C-alpha positions as a printed NumPy array, in Angstrom:
array([[  -9.423, -105.285,   61.386],
       [  -6.864, -103.803,   59.087],
       [  -7.513, -102.695,   55.522],
       [  -5.863, -104.614,   52.703],
       [  -2.917, -102.729,   51.176],
       [  -4.622, -101.858,   47.851],
       [  -7.893, -100.652,   49.426],
       [  -6.689,  -97.156,   50.28 ],
       [  -5.562,  -96.608,   46.679],
       [  -8.989,  -97.701,   45.427],
       [ -10.73 ,  -95.414,   47.924],
       [  -8.681,  -92.435,   46.771],
       [  -9.45 ,  -93.261,   43.132],
       [ -13.182,  -93.538,   43.91 ],
       [ -13.054,  -90.19 ,   45.741],
       [ -11.309,  -88.598,   42.752],
       [ -13.941,  -90.035,   40.399],
       [ -16.738,  -88.667,   42.59 ],
       [ -15.143,  -85.21 ,   42.537],
       [ -14.751,  -85.409,   38.761],
       [ -18.386,  -86.486,   38.354],
       [ -19.588,  -83.59 ,   40.511],
       [ -17.457,  -81.151,   38.525],
       [ -18.875,  -82.518,   35.249],
       [ -22.449,  -82.275,   36.542],
       [ -21.868,  -78.666,   37.576],
       [ -20.257,  -77.832,   34.233],
       [ -23.188,  -79.372,   32.349],
       [ -25.676,  -77.394,   34.435],
       [ -23.805,  -74.146,   33.805],
       [ -23.58 ,  -74.931,   30.094],
       [ -27.307,  -75.643,   29.983],
       [ -28.097,  -72.297,   31.604],
       [ -25.807,  -70.483,   29.17 ],
       [ -27.499,  -72.211,   26.255],
       [ -30.927,  -71.225,   27.588],
       [ -29.774,  -67.605,   27.977],
       [ -28.402,  -67.544,   24.435],
       [ -31.645,  -68.982,   23.05 ],
       [ -33.578,  -66.231,   24.802],
       [ -31.255,  -63.577,   23.385],
       [ -31.518,  -64.965,   19.853],
       [ -35.309,  -65.193,   20.097],
       [ -35.479,  -61.53 ,   21.15 ],
       [ -33.098,  -60.584,   18.353],
       [ -35.226,  -62.49 ,   15.856],
       [ -38.346,  -60.626,   17.022],
       [ -36.565,  -57.299,   16.559],
       [ -35.407,  -58.26 ,   13.077],
       [ -38.959,  -59.282,   12.17 ],
       [ -40.218,  -55.875,   13.286],
       [ -37.511,  -54.11 ,   11.265],
       [ -38.407,  -56.239,    8.246],
       [ -42.063,  -55.252,    8.637],
       [ -41.185,  -51.568,    8.808],
       [ -38.937,  -51.767,    5.753],
       [ -41.705,  -53.534,    3.86 ],
       [ -44.143,  -50.741,    4.73 ],
       [ -41.665,  -48.074,    3.633],
       [ -41.123,  -49.845,    0.299],
       [ -44.874,  -50.009,   -0.297],
       [ -45.217,  -46.302,    0.531],
       [ -42.448,  -45.414,   -1.939],
       [ -43.983,  -47.587,   -4.666],
       [ -47.41 ,  -46.057,   -4.002],
       [ -45.974,  -42.538,   -4.124],
       [ -44.344,  -43.248,   -7.483],
       [ -47.618,  -44.671,   -8.79 ],
       [ -49.612,  -41.712,   -7.498],
       [ -47.099,  -39.298,   -9.028],
       [ -47.47 ,  -40.998,  -12.389],
       [ -51.273,  -40.898,  -12.088],
       [ -51.143,  -37.177,  -11.223],
       [ -48.906,  -36.614,  -14.254],
       [ -51.373,  -38.439,  -16.507],
       [ -54.441,  -36.673,  -15.075],
       [ -52.843,  -33.238,  -15.441],
       [ -52.351,  -33.882,  -19.153],
       [ -48.722,  -34.881,  -19.149],
       [ -49.271,  -37.476,  -21.861],
       [ -50.672,  -34.843,  -24.269],
       [ -47.109,  -34.139,  -25.377],
       [ -47.178,  -37.35 ,  -27.415],
       [ -49.875,  -35.984,  -29.827]])
């Protein structure tokens, strides 16, 4: 049996579509892995920024407390007696 004349063209087109589909599937898988990697990196970066924010907050509270304690020491040592 011989193939009809247009059948070989259809077979080559189907083969090309299968190759294209496989390439697209591979590209989507690679893109998904890259996206997962980037999410992991951003999550780690966010954790680090949260830690830095916590440390800065503690430093600010220490500075505010030191200023308050300095003022209290000034008052206790009689520094406000100058107003009389």
